[in-house]
Tab-separated table of C-alpha atoms and ligand atoms in Angstrom:
chain	number	residue	atom	x	y	z
A	1	MET	CA	-8.956	19.902	-18.033
A	2	LYS	CA	-8.465	16.432	-16.607
A	3	LYS	CA	-9.791	15.627	-13.131
A	4	LEU	CA	-7.615	12.790	-11.795
A	5	ALA	CA	-4.565	13.803	-9.748
A	6	ILE	CA	-2.381	11.463	-11.786
A	7	ASN	CA	-3.319	13.553	-14.846
A	8	GLY	CA	-2.634	16.881	-13.156
A	9	GLY	CA	-6.037	17.335	-11.477
A	10	THR	CA	-6.505	18.361	-7.842
A	11	PRO	CA	-5.599	15.462	-5.505
A	12	SER	CA	-8.282	14.143	-3.124
A	13	ARG	CA	-5.919	14.932	-0.247
A	14	ASP	CA	-3.408	17.758	-0.098
A	15	THR	CA	-0.800	16.033	2.043
A	16	THR	CA	1.304	19.178	2.459
A	17	LYS	CA	-1.565	20.843	4.333
A	18	ASN	CA	-3.211	17.682	5.627
A	19	PRO	CA	-0.582	14.946	6.092
A	20	TRP	CA	-1.483	11.353	7.000
A	21	PRO	CA	-0.818	10.302	10.592
A	22	LYS	CA	2.890	9.659	11.030
A	23	TRP	CA	4.527	6.316	11.703
A	24	PRO	CA	6.365	5.455	13.909
A	25	VAL	CA	4.793	7.203	16.903
A	26	TRP	CA	6.923	8.368	19.831
A	27	GLY	CA	6.985	10.968	22.567
A	28	THR	CA	8.815	12.109	25.682
A	29	GLU	CA	8.251	8.635	27.221
A	30	GLU	CA	10.475	7.046	24.564
A	31	GLU	CA	13.051	9.826	24.959
A	32	LYS	CA	13.129	9.262	28.704
A	33	GLY	CA	13.447	5.481	28.304
A	34	LEU	CA	16.296	5.832	25.816
A	35	LEU	CA	18.210	8.260	28.021
A	36	GLU	CA	17.731	5.999	31.018
A	37	VAL	CA	19.387	3.178	29.095
A	38	LEU	CA	22.146	5.455	27.823
A	39	HIS	CA	23.042	6.758	31.269
A	40	SER	CA	22.826	3.337	32.907
A	41	GLY	CA	25.590	1.969	30.694
A	42	VAL	CA	23.640	-1.309	30.479
A	43	TRP	CA	23.059	-1.276	26.731
A	44	SER	CA	22.401	-4.968	26.111
A	45	TYR	CA	22.578	-8.503	27.410
A	46	ASN	CA	19.472	-9.483	29.375
A	47	GLY	CA	19.117	-6.028	30.902
A	48	PRO	CA	16.209	-4.687	32.945
A	49	LYS	CA	14.333	-3.214	29.941
A	50	GLU	CA	14.523	-6.479	27.999
A	51	THR	CA	13.387	-8.476	31.024
A	52	GLU	CA	10.511	-6.100	31.625
A	53	PHE	CA	9.416	-6.049	27.997
A	54	ASN	CA	9.422	-9.853	27.856
A	55	ARG	CA	7.186	-9.930	30.908
A	56	LEU	CA	4.825	-7.262	29.548
A	57	PHE	CA	4.583	-8.836	26.097
A	58	ALA	CA	3.870	-12.288	27.559
A	59	GLU	CA	1.145	-10.809	29.730
A	60	TYR	CA	-0.339	-8.836	26.819
A	61	THR	CA	-0.313	-11.855	24.501
A	62	GLY	CA	-1.690	-14.168	27.175
A	63	VAL	CA	1.209	-16.637	27.203
A	64	LYS	CA	3.643	-17.862	29.854
A	65	HIS	CA	6.798	-16.848	27.997
A	66	ALA	CA	7.930	-14.158	25.580
A	67	ILE	CA	11.536	-13.861	24.362
A	68	CYS	CA	13.048	-10.962	22.389
A	69	THR	CA	15.481	-11.426	19.518
A	70	VAL	CA	17.006	-9.321	16.755
A	71	ASN	CA	14.192	-9.617	14.168
A	72	GLY	CA	11.129	-11.536	13.015
A	73	THR	CA	13.135	-13.736	10.653
A	74	VAL	CA	15.587	-15.438	13.018
A	75	THR	CA	12.665	-15.874	15.415
A	76	MET	CA	11.184	-18.352	12.949
A	77	GLN	CA	14.491	-20.091	12.334
A	78	ILE	CA	15.117	-20.741	16.022
A	79	ALA	CA	11.455	-21.652	16.571
A	80	LEU	CA	11.814	-24.412	13.974
A	81	GLU	CA	15.085	-25.516	15.594
A	82	ALA	CA	13.475	-25.564	19.032
A	83	LEU	CA	10.681	-27.753	17.642
A	84	GLY	CA	13.282	-30.159	16.252
A	85	VAL	CA	12.440	-29.463	12.604
A	86	GLY	CA	15.321	-30.240	10.235
A	87	LEU	CA	16.629	-32.388	7.398
A	88	GLY	CA	13.986	-34.713	5.932
A	89	ASP	CA	11.069	-32.699	7.337
A	90	GLU	CA	8.415	-30.807	5.407
A	91	VAL	CA	6.864	-27.575	6.668
A	92	ILE	CA	3.611	-26.255	5.171
A	93	VAL	CA	3.702	-22.522	4.393
A	94	PRO	CA	1.191	-20.258	2.593
A	95	GLY	CA	2.304	-19.084	-0.861
A	96	LEU	CA	1.339	-15.461	-0.127
A	97	THR	CA	3.667	-14.089	2.548
A	98	TRP	CA	6.970	-12.324	3.091
A	99	GLN	CA	9.804	-14.545	1.853
A	100	ALA	CA	11.214	-15.114	5.358
A	101	THR	CA	8.338	-17.432	6.237
A	102	ALA	CA	9.646	-19.983	3.724
A	103	ALA	CA	13.350	-19.006	3.711
A	104	THR	CA	13.743	-19.854	7.404
A	105	VAL	CA	12.482	-23.382	6.671
A	106	LEU	CA	15.411	-23.707	4.242
A	107	ASP	CA	17.738	-22.322	6.901
A	108	VAL	CA	17.087	-25.411	9.056
A	109	ASN	CA	17.483	-27.716	6.009
A	110	ALA	CA	13.809	-28.660	5.906
A	111	ILE	CA	11.532	-28.413	2.837
A	112	PRO	CA	9.024	-25.554	2.520
A	113	ILE	CA	5.788	-26.881	1.022
A	114	LEU	CA	3.958	-23.914	-0.519
A	115	VAL	CA	0.170	-24.125	-0.475
A	116	ASP	CA	-2.517	-21.833	-1.813
A	117	VAL	CA	-4.526	-19.290	0.173
A	118	SER	CA	-8.247	-18.839	0.675
A	119	GLU	CA	-10.176	-16.593	-1.753
A	120	ASP	CA	-11.879	-14.889	1.169
A	121	ASN	CA	-9.030	-13.553	3.279
A	122	TRP	CA	-5.772	-14.463	1.439
A	123	CYS	CA	-4.554	-16.560	4.422
A	124	ILE	CA	-3.557	-20.235	4.233
A	125	ASP	CA	-6.422	-22.437	2.958
A	126	PRO	CA	-7.077	-25.325	5.388
A	127	LYS	CA	-8.257	-27.578	2.524
A	128	GLU	CA	-4.890	-27.079	0.817
A	129	ILE	CA	-3.051	-27.929	4.044
A	130	GLU	CA	-4.875	-31.279	4.214
A	131	LYS	CA	-3.912	-32.059	0.609
A	132	ALA	CA	-0.234	-31.252	1.234
A	133	ILE	CA	0.268	-33.482	4.272
A	134	THR	CA	2.664	-36.430	3.851
A	135	PRO	CA	4.384	-38.726	6.369
A	136	ARG	CA	7.282	-36.208	6.349
A	137	THR	CA	5.178	-33.210	7.383
A	138	LYS	CA	6.334	-31.847	10.717
A	139	ALA	CA	4.842	-28.360	11.079
A	140	ILE	CA	2.446	-25.747	9.686
A	141	ILE	CA	3.194	-22.005	9.613
A	142	PRO	CA	-0.054	-20.040	9.298
A	143	VAL	CA	0.490	-16.344	8.526
A	144	HIS	CA	-2.105	-13.844	9.754
A	145	LEU	CA	-1.876	-11.641	6.682
A	146	TYR	CA	-2.535	-7.865	6.572
A	147	GLY	CA	-5.873	-7.283	8.390
A	148	ALA	CA	-6.950	-10.933	8.384
A	149	PHE	CA	-6.485	-14.020	10.554
A	150	ALA	CA	-5.717	-17.546	9.357
A	151	ASP	CA	-8.564	-19.928	10.290
A	152	MET	CA	-6.908	-21.133	13.496
A	153	ASP	CA	-9.784	-23.469	14.418
A	154	ALA	CA	-9.204	-25.441	11.225
A	155	VAL	CA	-5.380	-25.219	11.431
A	156	MET	CA	-5.300	-26.493	15.025
A	157	GLU	CA	-7.720	-29.313	14.238
A	158	ILE	CA	-5.607	-30.496	11.305
A	159	ALA	CA	-2.440	-30.214	13.407
A	160	LYS	CA	-3.979	-32.282	16.190
A	161	LYS	CA	-5.259	-34.937	13.800
A	162	HIS	CA	-1.847	-35.358	12.130
A	163	ASN	CA	0.329	-34.635	15.158
A	164	LEU	CA	1.979	-31.526	13.689
A	165	TYR	CA	3.504	-28.440	15.285
A	166	VAL	CA	1.987	-25.018	14.592
A	167	MET	CA	4.146	-21.903	14.515
A	168	GLU	CA	2.100	-18.745	13.969
A	169	ASP	CA	3.801	-16.038	11.909
A	170	CYS	CA	2.314	-13.022	13.715
A	171	ALA	CA	4.480	-10.328	12.077
A	172	HIS	CA	1.225	-8.519	11.111
A	173	LYS	CA	-0.827	-9.343	14.142
A	174	HIS	CA	0.449	-7.956	17.476
A	175	GLY	CA	-2.688	-7.738	19.602
A	176	GLY	CA	-5.096	-9.321	17.099
A	177	GLU	CA	-7.535	-11.808	18.641
A	178	TRP	CA	-9.199	-15.002	17.443
A	179	ASN	CA	-12.074	-16.206	19.607
A	180	GLY	CA	-10.756	-14.015	22.419
A	181	LYS	CA	-7.226	-15.466	22.195
A	182	LYS	CA	-4.332	-13.314	21.066
A	183	ALA	CA	-2.291	-14.118	17.974
A	184	GLY	CA	0.781	-16.014	19.103
A	185	SER	CA	-1.027	-17.789	21.954
A	186	ILE	CA	-2.857	-20.416	19.873
A	187	GLY	CA	-0.125	-22.484	18.185
A	188	ASP	CA	2.962	-24.024	19.847
A	189	ILE	CA	5.046	-20.897	19.166
A	190	GLY	CA	4.236	-17.388	17.905
A	191	SER	CA	6.739	-15.235	15.992
A	192	PHE	CA	6.570	-11.404	15.939
A	193	SER	CA	8.540	-8.694	14.134
A	194	TYR	CA	9.328	-5.147	15.306
A	195	GLN	CA	10.717	-3.948	11.975
A	196	LEU	CA	9.849	-0.317	11.218
A	197	SER	CA	6.761	-0.939	9.074
A	198	LYS	CA	5.097	-3.194	11.678
A	199	HIS	CA	2.471	-1.777	14.031
A	200	LEU	CA	4.691	-2.341	17.097
A	201	THR	CA	8.237	-1.323	16.262
A	202	ALA	CA	11.715	-0.571	17.574
A	203	GLY	CA	13.203	-0.152	14.084
A	204	GLU	CA	14.182	-3.826	14.207
A	205	GLY	CA	13.511	-6.652	16.630
A	206	GLY	CA	11.361	-9.719	17.156
A	207	SER	CA	9.693	-11.832	19.828
A	208	LEU	CA	8.778	-15.458	20.335
A	209	THR	CA	5.809	-16.502	22.454
A	210	THR	CA	4.951	-19.899	23.924
A	211	ASN	CA	3.145	-21.581	26.808
A	212	ASN	CA	5.610	-24.462	26.833
A	213	SER	CA	8.418	-23.930	29.384
A	214	LYS	CA	10.734	-26.502	27.794
A	215	LEU	CA	10.403	-24.757	24.420
A	216	ALA	CA	10.949	-21.385	26.111
A	217	GLU	CA	14.207	-22.563	27.660
A	218	ARG	CA	15.405	-23.841	24.304
A	219	LEU	CA	14.389	-20.644	22.495
A	220	ASP	CA	16.140	-18.552	25.101
A	221	ALA	CA	19.332	-20.579	24.730
A	222	LEU	CA	19.109	-20.364	20.928
A	223	ARG	CA	19.045	-16.539	20.996
A	224	ASN	CA	21.879	-16.337	23.528
A	225	CYS	CA	24.813	-18.469	22.307
A	226	GLY	CA	23.361	-21.608	23.915
A	227	ARG	CA	23.347	-20.266	27.472
A	228	ARG	CA	20.690	-21.140	30.028
A	229	PRO	CA	18.254	-18.381	31.001
A	230	GLU	CA	19.420	-15.817	33.550
A	231	VAL	CA	17.643	-15.850	36.903
A	232	GLY	CA	14.356	-13.949	36.447
A	233	MET	CA	14.798	-13.718	32.660
A	234	LEU	CA	12.042	-16.202	31.880
A	235	GLU	CA	8.983	-16.427	34.087
A	236	GLY	CA	9.286	-19.643	36.121
A	237	VAL	CA	12.579	-20.698	34.526
A	238	ASP	CA	15.395	-19.623	36.798
A	239	LYS	CA	17.765	-22.446	37.568
A	240	GLY	CA	21.440	-22.388	36.656
A	241	ALA	CA	21.699	-18.762	35.626
A	242	GLY	CA	23.676	-17.960	32.502
A	243	ASP	CA	25.474	-21.306	32.434
A	244	TYR	CA	25.530	-23.667	29.467
A	245	GLY	CA	23.627	-26.962	29.161
A	246	ASP	CA	20.297	-28.010	30.682
A	247	ASP	CA	19.638	-29.999	33.882
A	248	ASP	CA	20.570	-33.222	32.102
A	249	GLY	CA	23.815	-31.770	30.796
A	250	ASN	CA	22.517	-31.288	27.214
A	251	PHE	CA	24.236	-28.441	25.378
A	252	ILE	CA	22.803	-26.517	22.452
A	253	GLN	CA	24.868	-24.820	19.723
A	254	SER	CA	23.869	-21.303	18.747
A	255	GLY	CA	24.950	-17.690	18.284
A	256	ASN	CA	24.157	-14.167	19.414
A	257	LEU	CA	20.671	-13.036	18.416
A	258	ARG	CA	20.169	-10.650	21.345
A	259	ILE	CA	18.198	-7.402	21.215
A	260	THR	CA	19.576	-4.179	22.771
A	261	GLU	CA	18.217	-2.292	25.772
A	262	PHE	CA	17.537	0.730	23.535
A	263	GLN	CA	15.096	-1.322	21.463
A	264	ALA	CA	13.482	-2.822	24.555
A	265	ALA	CA	13.007	0.693	26.019
A	266	ILE	CA	11.136	1.779	22.879
A	267	LEU	CA	9.082	-1.423	22.819
A	268	ILE	CA	7.937	-0.955	26.415
A	269	GLU	CA	6.467	2.439	25.503
A	270	GLY	CA	5.122	1.226	22.138
A	271	LEU	CA	3.301	-1.620	23.853
A	272	LYS	CA	1.556	0.884	26.127
A	273	ARG	CA	0.306	2.734	23.040
A	274	LEU	CA	-0.684	-0.393	21.095
A	275	PRO	CA	-4.144	-1.260	22.543
A	276	ALA	CA	-5.587	2.205	21.820
A	277	GLN	CA	-3.900	2.338	18.384
A	278	ASN	CA	-5.245	-1.111	17.485
A	279	ALA	CA	-8.755	-0.177	18.653
A	280	ASN	CA	-8.724	2.992	16.548
A	281	ARG	CA	-7.439	1.094	13.487
A	282	ASP	CA	-10.082	-1.580	14.080
A	283	ASP	CA	-12.911	1.011	14.200
A	284	ASN	CA	-11.664	2.871	11.148
A	285	GLY	CA	-11.001	-0.373	9.230
A	286	GLU	CA	-14.567	-1.563	9.883
A	287	TYR	CA	-15.948	1.777	8.766
A	288	LEU	CA	-13.847	1.851	5.592
A	289	ASN	CA	-14.904	-1.733	4.808
A	290	SER	CA	-18.553	-0.714	5.130
A	291	LEU	CA	-17.952	2.149	2.688
A	292	LEU	CA	-16.146	-0.141	0.221
A	293	GLU	CA	-19.233	-2.423	0.174
A	294	ASP	CA	-21.107	0.340	-1.622
A	295	ILE	CA	-18.512	1.225	-4.256
A	296	ASP	CA	-18.551	-0.444	-7.684
A	297	GLY	CA	-15.402	-2.313	-8.654
A	298	VAL	CA	-13.943	-2.828	-5.164
A	299	ALA	CA	-14.794	-5.113	-2.233
A	300	PRO	CA	-13.651	-5.404	1.373
A	301	ILE	CA	-11.967	-8.439	2.891
A	302	LYS	CA	-14.814	-9.634	5.090
A	303	ARG	CA	-14.231	-9.898	8.804
A	304	ASP	CA	-14.444	-13.428	10.171
A	305	LYS	CA	-16.912	-13.494	13.094
A	306	ARG	CA	-14.282	-15.301	15.157
A	307	GLU	CA	-11.917	-12.306	14.901
A	308	THR	CA	-12.693	-10.622	18.186
A	309	LYS	CA	-10.008	-7.952	17.781
A	310	LYS	CA	-8.455	-6.780	14.548
A	311	ALA	CA	-4.814	-5.829	14.146
A	312	TYR	CA	-3.671	-4.213	10.914
A	313	PHE	CA	-0.221	-4.252	9.351
A	314	ASN	CA	-1.673	-3.103	6.020
A	315	PHE	CA	-5.217	-2.268	5.109
A	316	ALA	CA	-5.966	-4.431	2.063
A	317	PHE	CA	-8.995	-4.602	-0.200
A	318	LYS	CA	-10.069	-6.332	-3.389
A	319	TYR	CA	-10.181	-4.784	-6.843
A	320	ARG	CA	-12.445	-6.012	-9.653
A	321	LYS	CA	-11.220	-4.784	-13.015
A	322	ASP	CA	-14.309	-5.944	-14.910
A	323	GLU	CA	-16.597	-3.984	-12.612
A	324	PHE	CA	-14.212	-1.000	-12.688
A	325	LYS	CA	-14.809	-0.242	-16.370
A	326	GLY	CA	-11.894	-2.509	-17.373
A	327	LEU	CA	-9.213	-0.249	-15.848
A	328	PRO	CA	-6.005	-2.301	-15.284
A	329	ILE	CA	-5.170	-2.642	-11.578
A	330	GLU	CA	-1.690	-1.092	-11.961
A	331	LYS	CA	-3.309	2.078	-13.298
A	332	PHE	CA	-5.866	2.051	-10.507
A	333	ARG	CA	-3.131	1.786	-7.857
A	334	SER	CA	-1.084	4.626	-9.390
A	335	ALA	CA	-4.192	6.806	-9.644
A	336	LEU	CA	-5.126	6.122	-6.013
A	337	GLU	CA	-1.545	6.836	-4.923
A	338	ALA	CA	-1.734	10.249	-6.651
A	339	GLU	CA	-5.151	11.030	-5.106
A	340	LEU	CA	-4.123	10.075	-1.563
A	341	GLY	CA	-0.446	11.031	-1.529
A	342	ILE	CA	0.536	7.688	-0.012
A	343	VAL	CA	2.096	4.493	-1.385
A	344	VAL	CA	-0.447	1.991	-2.739
A	345	ASP	CA	0.990	-1.497	-3.087
A	346	ALA	CA	0.140	-4.909	-4.470
A	347	SER	CA	0.284	-7.922	-2.136
A	348	TYR	CA	3.479	-9.923	-1.626
A	349	GLU	CA	4.695	-11.753	-4.725
A	350	PRO	CA	3.586	-15.399	-4.591
A	351	LEU	CA	6.534	-17.479	-3.392
A	352	ASN	CA	6.498	-19.799	-6.416
A	353	ASN	CA	7.585	-16.807	-8.501
A	354	CYS	CA	9.113	-14.296	-6.109
A	355	SER	CA	12.239	-12.317	-6.906
A	356	LEU	CA	13.356	-12.509	-3.240
A	357	TYR	CA	12.695	-16.231	-2.714
A	358	VAL	CA	15.231	-17.966	-4.929
A	359	PRO	CA	16.833	-20.884	-3.047
A	360	HIS	CA	18.626	-22.053	-6.198
A	361	THR	CA	20.888	-18.986	-6.042
A	362	LYS	CA	22.612	-20.604	-3.041
A	363	PRO	CA	23.816	-24.028	-4.173
A	364	ALA	CA	26.719	-24.071	-1.716
A	365	ARG	CA	24.238	-23.854	1.109
A	366	HIS	CA	21.084	-25.565	-0.108
A	367	LYS	CA	22.181	-28.283	-2.542
A	368	LEU	CA	22.278	-30.998	0.093
A	369	ASP	CA	21.611	-33.617	-2.595
A	370	ASP	CA	19.737	-33.795	-5.900
A	371	ALA	CA	16.454	-34.861	-4.324
A	372	TYR	CA	16.529	-31.945	-1.853
A	373	TRP	CA	17.499	-29.527	-4.630
A	374	LYS	CA	14.412	-30.590	-6.608
A	375	ALA	CA	12.144	-30.571	-3.556
A	376	ILE	CA	12.924	-26.930	-2.717
A	377	ASP	CA	12.278	-25.621	-6.252
A	378	PRO	CA	9.527	-23.008	-5.675
A	379	LYS	CA	8.327	-23.356	-9.278
A	380	ARG	CA	7.001	-26.879	-8.645
A	381	PHE	CA	4.087	-25.491	-6.601
A	382	SER	CA	0.865	-24.331	-8.214
A	383	LEU	CA	-0.716	-21.332	-6.446
A	384	PRO	CA	-3.553	-19.999	-8.624
A	385	VAL	CA	-5.287	-17.951	-5.913
A	386	CYS	CA	-2.024	-16.331	-4.735
A	387	GLU	CA	-1.199	-15.440	-8.336
A	388	ARG	CA	-4.616	-13.919	-8.980
A	389	VAL	CA	-4.495	-11.899	-5.749
A	390	PHE	CA	-1.052	-10.520	-6.608
A	391	LYS	CA	-1.688	-9.802	-10.296
A	392	GLU	CA	-5.352	-8.803	-10.387
A	393	GLU	CA	-6.918	-8.216	-7.005
A	394	SER	CA	-4.772	-6.735	-4.225
A	395	VAL	CA	-4.659	-3.101	-3.128
A	396	CYS	CA	-2.688	-2.474	0.087
A	397	LEU	CA	-2.258	0.690	2.156
A	398	HIS	CA	0.031	1.231	5.169
A	399	HIS	CA	-1.774	0.895	8.511
A	400	LYS	CA	-1.143	4.570	9.282
A	401	VAL	CA	-4.079	5.505	7.035
A	402	LEU	CA	-6.285	3.949	9.748
A	403	MET	CA	-4.725	6.010	12.558
A	404	GLY	CA	-6.775	9.152	12.013
A	405	THR	CA	-10.503	9.769	11.967
A	406	LYS	CA	-13.653	8.535	10.241
A	407	SER	CA	-13.438	11.453	7.794
A	408	ASP	CA	-10.122	10.046	6.520
A	409	MET	CA	-11.997	6.842	5.655
A	410	GLU	CA	-14.622	8.863	3.788
A	411	LEU	CA	-11.832	10.588	1.893
A	412	ILE	CA	-10.321	7.241	0.811
A	413	ALA	CA	-13.761	6.038	-0.317
A	414	SER	CA	-14.447	9.220	-2.263
A	415	ALA	CA	-11.004	9.039	-3.942
A	416	ILE	CA	-11.873	5.533	-5.184
A	417	LYS	CA	-15.250	6.780	-6.458
A	418	LYS	CA	-13.540	9.682	-8.213
A	419	ILE	CA	-11.221	7.275	-10.053
A	420	PHE	CA	-14.264	5.202	-11.028
A	421	ASN	CA	-16.114	8.249	-12.341
A	422	TYR	CA	-13.150	9.456	-14.417
A	423	ALA	CA	-11.696	6.049	-15.338
A	424	GLU	CA	-12.008	6.983	-19.025
A	425	GLU	CA	-9.117	9.422	-18.512
A	426	LEU	CA	-6.846	6.402	-17.935
A	427	ILE	CA	-8.248	3.967	-20.464
A	428	THR	CA	-6.652	4.658	-23.811
B	501	PLP	C1	8.080	-8.585	8.457
B	501	PLP	C2	7.737	-10.021	8.303
B	501	PLP	C3	8.614	-11.041	8.701
B	501	PLP	C4	10.070	-10.796	9.056
B	501	PLP	O1	10.288	-9.940	10.057
B	501	PLP	P1	11.675	-9.096	10.103
B	501	PLP	O2	11.657	-8.521	11.464
B	501	PLP	O3	11.590	-8.074	9.023
B	501	PLP	O4	12.777	-10.055	9.908
B	501	PLP	C5	8.166	-12.341	8.658
B	501	PLP	N1	6.940	-12.645	8.228
B	501	PLP	C6	6.079	-11.703	7.789
B	501	PLP	C7	4.724	-12.116	7.322
B	501	PLP	C8	6.455	-10.353	7.803
B	501	PLP	O5	5.619	-9.432	7.354
């Protein structure tokens, strides 16, 4: 009789009797908010819920301005436009991230420069940023990946030295803190996503954060067909409500990237729940990391001392095949999935070989000239650490596994130990 769940043994967790915490989380507060919007008839367009959420999210993130849009992809596109990034510019992006981080650079006709990540935390490696800088470099996009934070001290120092913009991709980091400062308040602009898998969600949606009022005005116009902010829409920016063009008569071309009031109503309630959820995930994540320290063949991603508050999109850890009796990582992930009754993923595919990042499939859009066509070829970048993380090292679990109790963490640890003890069942 085999022991591992993948071979028909008893799973470590019986998820029919003992399900994982559910995601998304909602209650009567969300129902009330949604009905309020429904009955008001104000379903979109700079409504009271959107205005309130912008104010609350700015306050929570510790910035002057927060602006909602339709998702966490167009946020980055209009952030780059607001910063004046375009044709002829290079933008430095980590090779291990969701494809949108690089694809939006293409969408403003600039060149994504893919650089490798750090062995320690899988976020952009500051040494690789330095090596990639040229006279054409205009901006850096650090991504705070999974449970970790990009080294923002190093990123900001490099940016200052070379006079570059920094746009933080905070799609995994709502509420995470670096040296007491929230993600999205350190660079020039922060970009957030509220897509369903993220730990603050309205199904879809996104926000931009900035302390720069000029940038905020531009971002607001870019998400609203080029209009000026409504009175009261942006903190401290309230001249010339809804009209087009700035004080100097400059117009800006754009389209409709507005969020709805239904989404904003859900986000207002979700934001109230977020601090306690993040704190619980932080506690459980720390505990699980301490347990992983003592298990052969796996290792935690170490917490940087400068991370004063953790925020988790996924809980990720490192796998070591050689120490795990030579069991291939794919088999380990499938075995863990069967033990826990939850999806166990690899990291993102490195962008130099990613099935969803293929700029050469769009010649009509991206073939501006032969030089540009060559410059945007993802295959020209070498990303050995990203490739190793994806192929050999990464094990990722949805953040909801951290939303329960300490005993859930013990269960995950014991499931990993069980696979170790019976690895021979899978090695043929
Ligand atoms: C989810 C995500 C995005 C895109 O956000 P959407 O709202 O899905 O468009 C961008 N960057 C990273 C790192 C993400 O995880």
